[in-house]
Amino acid sequence: MRRTLSLLSFLVLLAAGLDGRAMAAETTAIALDDFSYTDTSAEPTDQSAAHERRLQAFMAALRRDIGADRRYRLVPSAQDGAAFKVIGGIQKTSTLVQWAKVAVIDVGAKKLVMDKLYTFRGDNDESWQRAEIFVSREIMAVLGVPAPVTLAVFDFELEDTTAASTGASATSDASYLAEVTASVRESLGQSGRYRIVDVGGEAAKAHALRDCGGCEAAIAQSLGADQSLIGVVRRVSRTEYTLGFQVRDTRTGAVLARADSGLRLGADYSWKRGAVRLVSDRLIESR
């Protein structure tokens, strides 16, 4: 009986851990810094202690409200994987008037998605509470969950610096490259950050995209994609290779991301594992 209970407890804990990881993957990480406070009202009474207490209560309530929404997950800082960073400050300009400046930064895109100035009357617990409720609703309305980027992932190409592959070897290379492409598409699609566009016949028509000077962006745009990705496996020897990929904006052709694995050890069957790890590190986990 004791062993049965122990096993049951283990399974319950395991399920809870898996649920927690799934929930973390589905939520948007938010970094919420403490707001600053400035008093320029020139009132004769020193209210520093009261203002500090009210600001702490304001921030605690703001974090509680945002964290209570299951779409969001609060993290300590932008370096901890935050998709958005919230910053702000409050200034008291007179006995009855205070201003609140709030900004929300899209960390990945490095741009402001909200930059607003609010005013609220009064300097007591009730007025601060009303201000917090309003500001939290404004922030949450702006945050939302970002729509996935539509991405055209073209077939990975092989750049072979060893003796040219022929016959059975060439067939084997094509099979492993197909596995690389399929696995990368699956990994990016499952991340929730990207919606993979079917390249269909365009992939078969396009050869050596790595040398076409960015033509993949135009092809991807014609397929309705926001971004394009091309990848290359460079074979150095039968047991050494490197991996690289490049992502472009389909409207401008600008390179948005580029990565190279450096020299890796392993035969062709290890290409898939290396490619998935590279795109996960550079496109999924780093954003």
PDB file of N, CA, C and O in Angstrom, residues 192-236:
ATOM      1  N   GLY A 192       4.390  28.573 -31.018  1.00  0.00           N
ATOM      2  CA  GLY A 192       3.343  29.567 -30.885  1.00  0.00           C
ATOM      3  C   GLY A 192       3.739  30.932 -31.398  1.00  0.00           C
ATOM      4  O   GLY A 192       2.894  31.814 -31.576  1.00  0.00           O
ATOM      5  N   ARG A 193       5.016  31.145 -31.650  1.00  0.00           N
ATOM      6  CA  ARG A 193       5.497  32.438 -32.153  1.00  0.00           C
ATOM      7  C   ARG A 193       5.316  32.556 -33.665  1.00  0.00           C
ATOM      8  O   ARG A 193       5.285  33.663 -34.193  1.00  0.00           O
ATOM      9  N   TYR A 194       5.236  31.419 -34.337  1.00  0.00           N
ATOM     10  CA  TYR A 194       5.195  31.434 -35.799  1.00  0.00           C
ATOM     11  C   TYR A 194       4.061  30.566 -36.329  1.00  0.00           C
ATOM     12  O   TYR A 194       3.722  29.529 -35.753  1.00  0.00           O
ATOM     13  N   ARG A 195       3.486  31.004 -37.432  1.00  0.00           N
ATOM     14  CA  ARG A 195       2.551  30.178 -38.202  1.00  0.00           C
ATOM     15  C   ARG A 195       3.255  29.859 -39.512  1.00  0.00           C
ATOM     16  O   ARG A 195       3.573  30.755 -40.295  1.00  0.00           O
ATOM     17  N   ILE A 196       3.519  28.591 -39.757  1.00  0.00           N
ATOM     18  CA  ILE A 196       4.319  28.179 -40.894  1.00  0.00           C
ATOM     19  C   ILE A 196       3.470  28.168 -42.164  1.00  0.00           C
ATOM     20  O   ILE A 196       2.401  27.565 -42.207  1.00  0.00           O
ATOM     21  N   VAL A 197       3.969  28.863 -43.173  1.00  0.00           N
ATOM     22  CA  VAL A 197       3.285  28.959 -44.462  1.00  0.00           C
ATOM     23  C   VAL A 197       3.735  27.800 -45.354  1.00  0.00           C
ATOM     24  O   VAL A 197       4.926  27.472 -45.432  1.00  0.00           O
ATOM     25  N   ASP A 198       2.806  27.184 -46.016  1.00  0.00           N
ATOM     26  CA  ASP A 198       3.118  26.095 -46.934  1.00  0.00           C
ATOM     27  C   ASP A 198       3.791  26.671 -48.185  1.00  0.00           C
ATOM     28  O   ASP A 198       3.187  27.455 -48.923  1.00  0.00           O
ATOM     29  N   VAL A 199       5.048  26.300 -48.412  1.00  0.00           N
ATOM     30  CA  VAL A 199       5.757  26.824 -49.577  1.00  0.00           C
ATOM     31  C   VAL A 199       5.430  26.029 -50.837  1.00  0.00           C
ATOM     32  O   VAL A 199       5.708  26.476 -51.954  1.00  0.00           O
ATOM     33  N   GLY A 200       4.853  24.837 -50.664  1.00  0.00           N
ATOM     34  CA  GLY A 200       4.373  24.056 -51.802  1.00  0.00           C
ATOM     35  C   GLY A 200       5.395  23.903 -52.910  1.00  0.00           C
ATOM     36  O   GLY A 200       6.567  23.617 -52.689  1.00  0.00           O
ATOM     37  N   GLY A 201       4.945  24.149 -54.136  1.00  0.00           N
ATOM     38  CA  GLY A 201       5.800  23.996 -55.306  1.00  0.00           C
ATOM     39  C   GLY A 201       6.900  25.028 -55.397  1.00  0.00           C
ATOM     40  O   GLY A 201       7.893  24.821 -56.107  1.00  0.00           O
ATOM     41  N   GLU A 202       6.743  26.130 -54.678  1.00  0.00           N
ATOM     42  CA  GLU A 202       7.770  27.172 -54.740  1.00  0.00           C
ATOM     43  C   GLU A 202       9.101  26.659 -54.206  1.00  0.00           C
ATOM     44  O   GLU A 202      10.159  27.048 -54.672  1.00  0.00           O
ATOM     45  N   ALA A 203       9.023  25.776 -53.219  1.00  0.00           N
ATOM     46  CA  ALA A 203      10.259  25.230 -52.663  1.00  0.00           C
ATOM     47  C   ALA A 203      10.995  24.397 -53.701  1.00  0.00           C
ATOM     48  O   ALA A 203      12.221  24.411 -53.786  1.00  0.00           O
ATOM     49  N   ALA A 204      10.245  23.635 -54.493  1.00  0.00           N
ATOM     50  CA  ALA A 204      10.861  22.785 -55.514  1.00  0.00           C
ATOM     51  C   ALA A 204      11.447  23.621 -56.646  1.00  0.00           C
ATOM     52  O   ALA A 204      12.469  23.275 -57.237  1.00  0.00           O
ATOM     53  N   LYS A 205      10.795  24.753 -56.965  1.00  0.00           N
ATOM     54  CA  LYS A 205      11.273  25.605 -58.053  1.00  0.00           C
ATOM     55  C   LYS A 205      12.547  26.357 -57.672  1.00  0.00           C
ATOM     56  O   LYS A 205      13.371  26.669 -58.517  1.00  0.00           O
ATOM     57  N   ALA A 206      12.656  26.682 -56.397  1.00  0.00           N
ATOM     58  CA  ALA A 206      13.768  27.533 -55.946  1.00  0.00           C
ATOM     59  C   ALA A 206      14.993  26.678 -55.631  1.00  0.00           C
ATOM     60  O   ALA A 206      14.935  25.786 -54.801  1.00  0.00           O
ATOM     61  N   HIS A 207      16.080  26.968 -56.320  1.00  0.00           N
ATOM     62  CA  HIS A 207      17.328  26.242 -56.088  1.00  0.00           C
ATOM     63  C   HIS A 207      18.403  27.215 -55.616  1.00  0.00           C
ATOM     64  O   HIS A 207      18.469  28.359 -56.051  1.00  0.00           O
ATOM     65  N   ALA A 208      19.250  26.751 -54.671  1.00  0.00           N
ATOM     66  CA  ALA A 208      20.356  27.556 -54.153  1.00  0.00           C
ATOM     67  C   ALA A 208      19.892  28.950 -53.734  1.00  0.00           C
ATOM     68  O   ALA A 208      20.406  29.957 -54.190  1.00  0.00           O
ATOM     69  N   LEU A 209      18.904  28.996 -52.862  1.00  0.00           N
ATOM     70  CA  LEU A 209      18.419  30.280 -52.363  1.00  0.00           C
ATOM     71  C   LEU A 209      19.505  31.023 -51.593  1.00  0.00           C
ATOM     72  O   LEU A 209      19.460  32.248 -51.488  1.00  0.00           O
ATOM     73  N   ARG A 210      20.469  30.277 -51.065  1.00  0.00           N
ATOM     74  CA  ARG A 210      21.535  30.922 -50.304  1.00  0.00           C
ATOM     75  C   ARG A 210      22.374  31.852 -51.174  1.00  0.00           C
ATOM     76  O   ARG A 210      23.087  32.723 -50.663  1.00  0.00           O
ATOM     77  N   ASP A 211      22.291  31.698 -52.495  1.00  0.00           N
ATOM     78  CA  ASP A 211      23.097  32.512 -53.415  1.00  0.00           C
ATOM     79  C   ASP A 211      22.255  33.447 -54.270  1.00  0.00           C
ATOM     80  O   ASP A 211      22.759  34.005 -55.253  1.00  0.00           O
ATOM     81  N   CYS A 212      20.987  33.634 -53.922  1.00  0.00           N
ATOM     82  CA  CYS A 212      20.119  34.409 -54.814  1.00  0.00           C
ATOM     83  C   CYS A 212      19.974  35.870 -54.393  1.00  0.00           C
ATOM     84  O   CYS A 212      19.130  36.597 -54.929  1.00  0.00           O
ATOM     85  N   GLY A 213      20.766  36.294 -53.427  1.00  0.00           N
ATOM     86  CA  GLY A 213      20.760  37.706 -53.043  1.00  0.00           C
ATOM     87  C   GLY A 213      19.488  38.180 -52.362  1.00  0.00           C
ATOM     88  O   GLY A 213      19.100  39.339 -52.506  1.00  0.00           O
ATOM     89  N   GLY A 214      18.822  37.294 -51.648  1.00  0.00           N
ATOM     90  CA  GLY A 214      17.623  37.692 -50.922  1.00  0.00           C
ATOM     91  C   GLY A 214      16.321  37.481 -51.672  1.00  0.00           C
ATOM     92  O   GLY A 214      15.269  37.953 -51.233  1.00  0.00           O
ATOM     93  N   CYS A 215      16.357  36.750 -52.791  1.00  0.00           N
ATOM     94  CA  CYS A 215      15.137  36.542 -53.576  1.00  0.00           C
ATOM     95  C   CYS A 215      14.085  35.754 -52.805  1.00  0.00           C
ATOM     96  O   CYS A 215      12.902  35.805 -53.133  1.00  0.00           O
ATOM     97  N   GLU A 216      14.511  35.027 -51.753  1.00  0.00           N
ATOM     98  CA  GLU A 216      13.551  34.230 -50.991  1.00  0.00           C
ATOM     99  C   GLU A 216      12.495  35.094 -50.315  1.00  0.00           C
ATOM    100  O   GLU A 216      11.361  34.652 -50.083  1.00  0.00           O
ATOM    101  N   ALA A 217      12.856  36.341 -50.007  1.00  0.00           N
ATOM    102  CA  ALA A 217      11.898  37.236 -49.347  1.00  0.00           C
ATOM    103  C   ALA A 217      10.714  37.528 -50.268  1.00  0.00           C
ATOM    104  O   ALA A 217       9.554  37.505 -49.838  1.00  0.00           O
ATOM    105  N   ALA A 218      11.001  37.782 -51.545  1.00  0.00           N
ATOM    106  CA  ALA A 218       9.926  38.067 -52.501  1.00  0.00           C
ATOM    107  C   ALA A 218       9.055  36.838 -52.726  1.00  0.00           C
ATOM    108  O   ALA A 218       7.828  36.944 -52.847  1.00  0.00           O
ATOM    109  N   ILE A 219       9.690  35.658 -52.782  1.00  0.00           N
ATOM    110  CA  ILE A 219       8.921  34.427 -52.956  1.00  0.00           C
ATOM    111  C   ILE A 219       7.996  34.219 -51.763  1.00  0.00           C
ATOM    112  O   ILE A 219       6.814  33.897 -51.907  1.00  0.00           O
ATOM    113  N   ALA A 220       8.544  34.428 -50.557  1.00  0.00           N
ATOM    114  CA  ALA A 220       7.748  34.253 -49.347  1.00  0.00           C
ATOM    115  C   ALA A 220       6.602  35.255 -49.286  1.00  0.00           C
ATOM    116  O   ALA A 220       5.495  34.921 -48.856  1.00  0.00           O
ATOM    117  N   GLN A 221       6.855  36.486 -49.725  1.00  0.00           N
ATOM    118  CA  GLN A 221       5.792  37.496 -49.717  1.00  0.00           C
ATOM    119  C   GLN A 221       4.651  37.093 -50.650  1.00  0.00           C
ATOM    120  O   GLN A 221       3.473  37.295 -50.340  1.00  0.00           O
ATOM    121  N   SER A 222       5.006  36.514 -51.795  1.00  0.00           N
ATOM    122  CA  SER A 222       3.964  36.072 -52.732  1.00  0.00           C
ATOM    123  C   SER A 222       3.113  34.954 -52.147  1.00  0.00           C
ATOM    124  O   SER A 222       1.990  34.722 -52.593  1.00  0.00           O
ATOM    125  N   LEU A 223       3.648  34.281 -51.122  1.00  0.00           N
ATOM    126  CA  LEU A 223       2.910  33.206 -50.456  1.00  0.00           C
ATOM    127  C   LEU A 223       2.134  33.724 -49.251  1.00  0.00           C
ATOM    128  O   LEU A 223       1.478  32.948 -48.549  1.00  0.00           O
ATOM    129  N   GLY A 224       2.239  35.032 -49.006  1.00  0.00           N
ATOM    130  CA  GLY A 224       1.510  35.630 -47.884  1.00  0.00           C
ATOM    131  C   GLY A 224       2.245  35.604 -46.566  1.00  0.00           C
ATOM    132  O   GLY A 224       1.646  35.819 -45.510  1.00  0.00           O
ATOM    133  N   ALA A 225       3.559  35.369 -46.595  1.00  0.00           N
ATOM    134  CA  ALA A 225       4.336  35.287 -45.355  1.00  0.00           C
ATOM    135  C   ALA A 225       4.893  36.643 -44.949  1.00  0.00           C
ATOM    136  O   ALA A 225       5.215  37.477 -45.801  1.00  0.00           O
ATOM    137  N   ASP A 226       5.026  36.843 -43.639  1.00  0.00           N
ATOM    138  CA  ASP A 226       5.658  38.054 -43.110  1.00  0.00           C
ATOM    139  C   ASP A 226       7.177  37.961 -43.184  1.00  0.00           C
ATOM    140  O   ASP A 226       7.865  38.960 -43.374  1.00  0.00           O
ATOM    141  N   GLN A 227       7.673  36.742 -42.997  1.00  0.00           N
ATOM    142  CA  GLN A 227       9.119  36.534 -42.966  1.00  0.00           C
ATOM    143  C   GLN A 227       9.476  35.268 -43.729  1.00  0.00           C
ATOM    144  O   GLN A 227       8.627  34.392 -43.944  1.00  0.00           O
ATOM    145  N   SER A 228      10.747  35.196 -44.134  1.00  0.00           N
ATOM    146  CA  SER A 228      11.244  33.996 -44.820  1.00  0.00           C
ATOM    147  C   SER A 228      12.442  33.455 -44.065  1.00  0.00           C
ATOM    148  O   SER A 228      13.168  34.202 -43.408  1.00  0.00           O
ATOM    149  N   LEU A 229      12.646  32.143 -44.151  1.00  0.00           N
ATOM    150  CA  LEU A 229      13.818  31.516 -43.524  1.00  0.00           C
ATOM    151  C   LEU A 229      14.450  30.556 -44.509  1.00  0.00           C
ATOM    152  O   LEU A 229      13.766  29.708 -45.094  1.00  0.00           O
ATOM    153  N   ILE A 230      15.749  30.708 -44.708  1.00  0.00           N
ATOM    154  CA  ILE A 230      16.511  29.742 -45.476  1.00  0.00           C
ATOM    155  C   ILE A 230      17.604  29.184 -44.573  1.00  0.00           C
ATOM    156  O   ILE A 230      18.098  29.862 -43.674  1.00  0.00           O
ATOM    157  N   GLY A 231      17.954  27.920 -44.786  1.00  0.00           N
ATOM    158  CA  GLY A 231      18.973  27.287 -43.963  1.00  0.00           C
ATOM    159  C   GLY A 231      19.940  26.488 -44.802  1.00  0.00           C
ATOM    160  O   GLY A 231      19.596  26.007 -45.887  1.00  0.00           O
ATOM    161  N   VAL A 232      21.148  26.369 -44.286  1.00  0.00           N
ATOM    162  CA  VAL A 232      22.203  25.662 -45.014  1.00  0.00           C
ATOM    163  C   VAL A 232      22.942  24.721 -44.068  1.00  0.00           C
ATOM    164  O   VAL A 232      23.302  25.109 -42.948  1.00  0.00           O
ATOM    165  N   VAL A 233      23.159  23.485 -44.540  1.00  0.00           N
ATOM    166  CA  VAL A 233      24.060  22.554 -43.873  1.00  0.00           C
ATOM    167  C   VAL A 233      25.351  22.538 -44.685  1.00  0.00           C
ATOM    168  O   VAL A 233      25.317  22.244 -45.876  1.00  0.00           O
ATOM    169  N   ARG A 234      26.449  22.902 -44.045  1.00  0.00           N
ATOM    170  CA  ARG A 234      27.748  22.910 -44.740  1.00  0.00           C
ATOM    171  C   ARG A 234      28.562  21.715 -44.257  1.00  0.00           C
ATOM    172  O   ARG A 234      28.987  21.666 -43.116  1.00  0.00           O
ATOM    173  N   ARG A 235      28.771  20.771 -45.165  1.00  0.00           N
ATOM    174  CA  ARG A 235      29.533  19.570 -44.804  1.00  0.00           C
ATOM    175  C   ARG A 235      31.018  19.860 -44.974  1.00  0.00           C
ATOM    176  O   ARG A 235      31.486  20.199 -46.074  1.00  0.00           O
ATOM    177  N   VAL A 236      31.747  19.738 -43.878  1.00  0.00           N
ATOM    178  CA  VAL A 236      33.196  19.952 -43.901  1.00  0.00           C
ATOM    179  C   VAL A 236      33.914  18.636 -44.150  1.00  0.00           C
ATOM    180  O   VAL A 236      34.895  18.571 -44.885  1.00  0.00           O
TER     181      VAL A 236
END
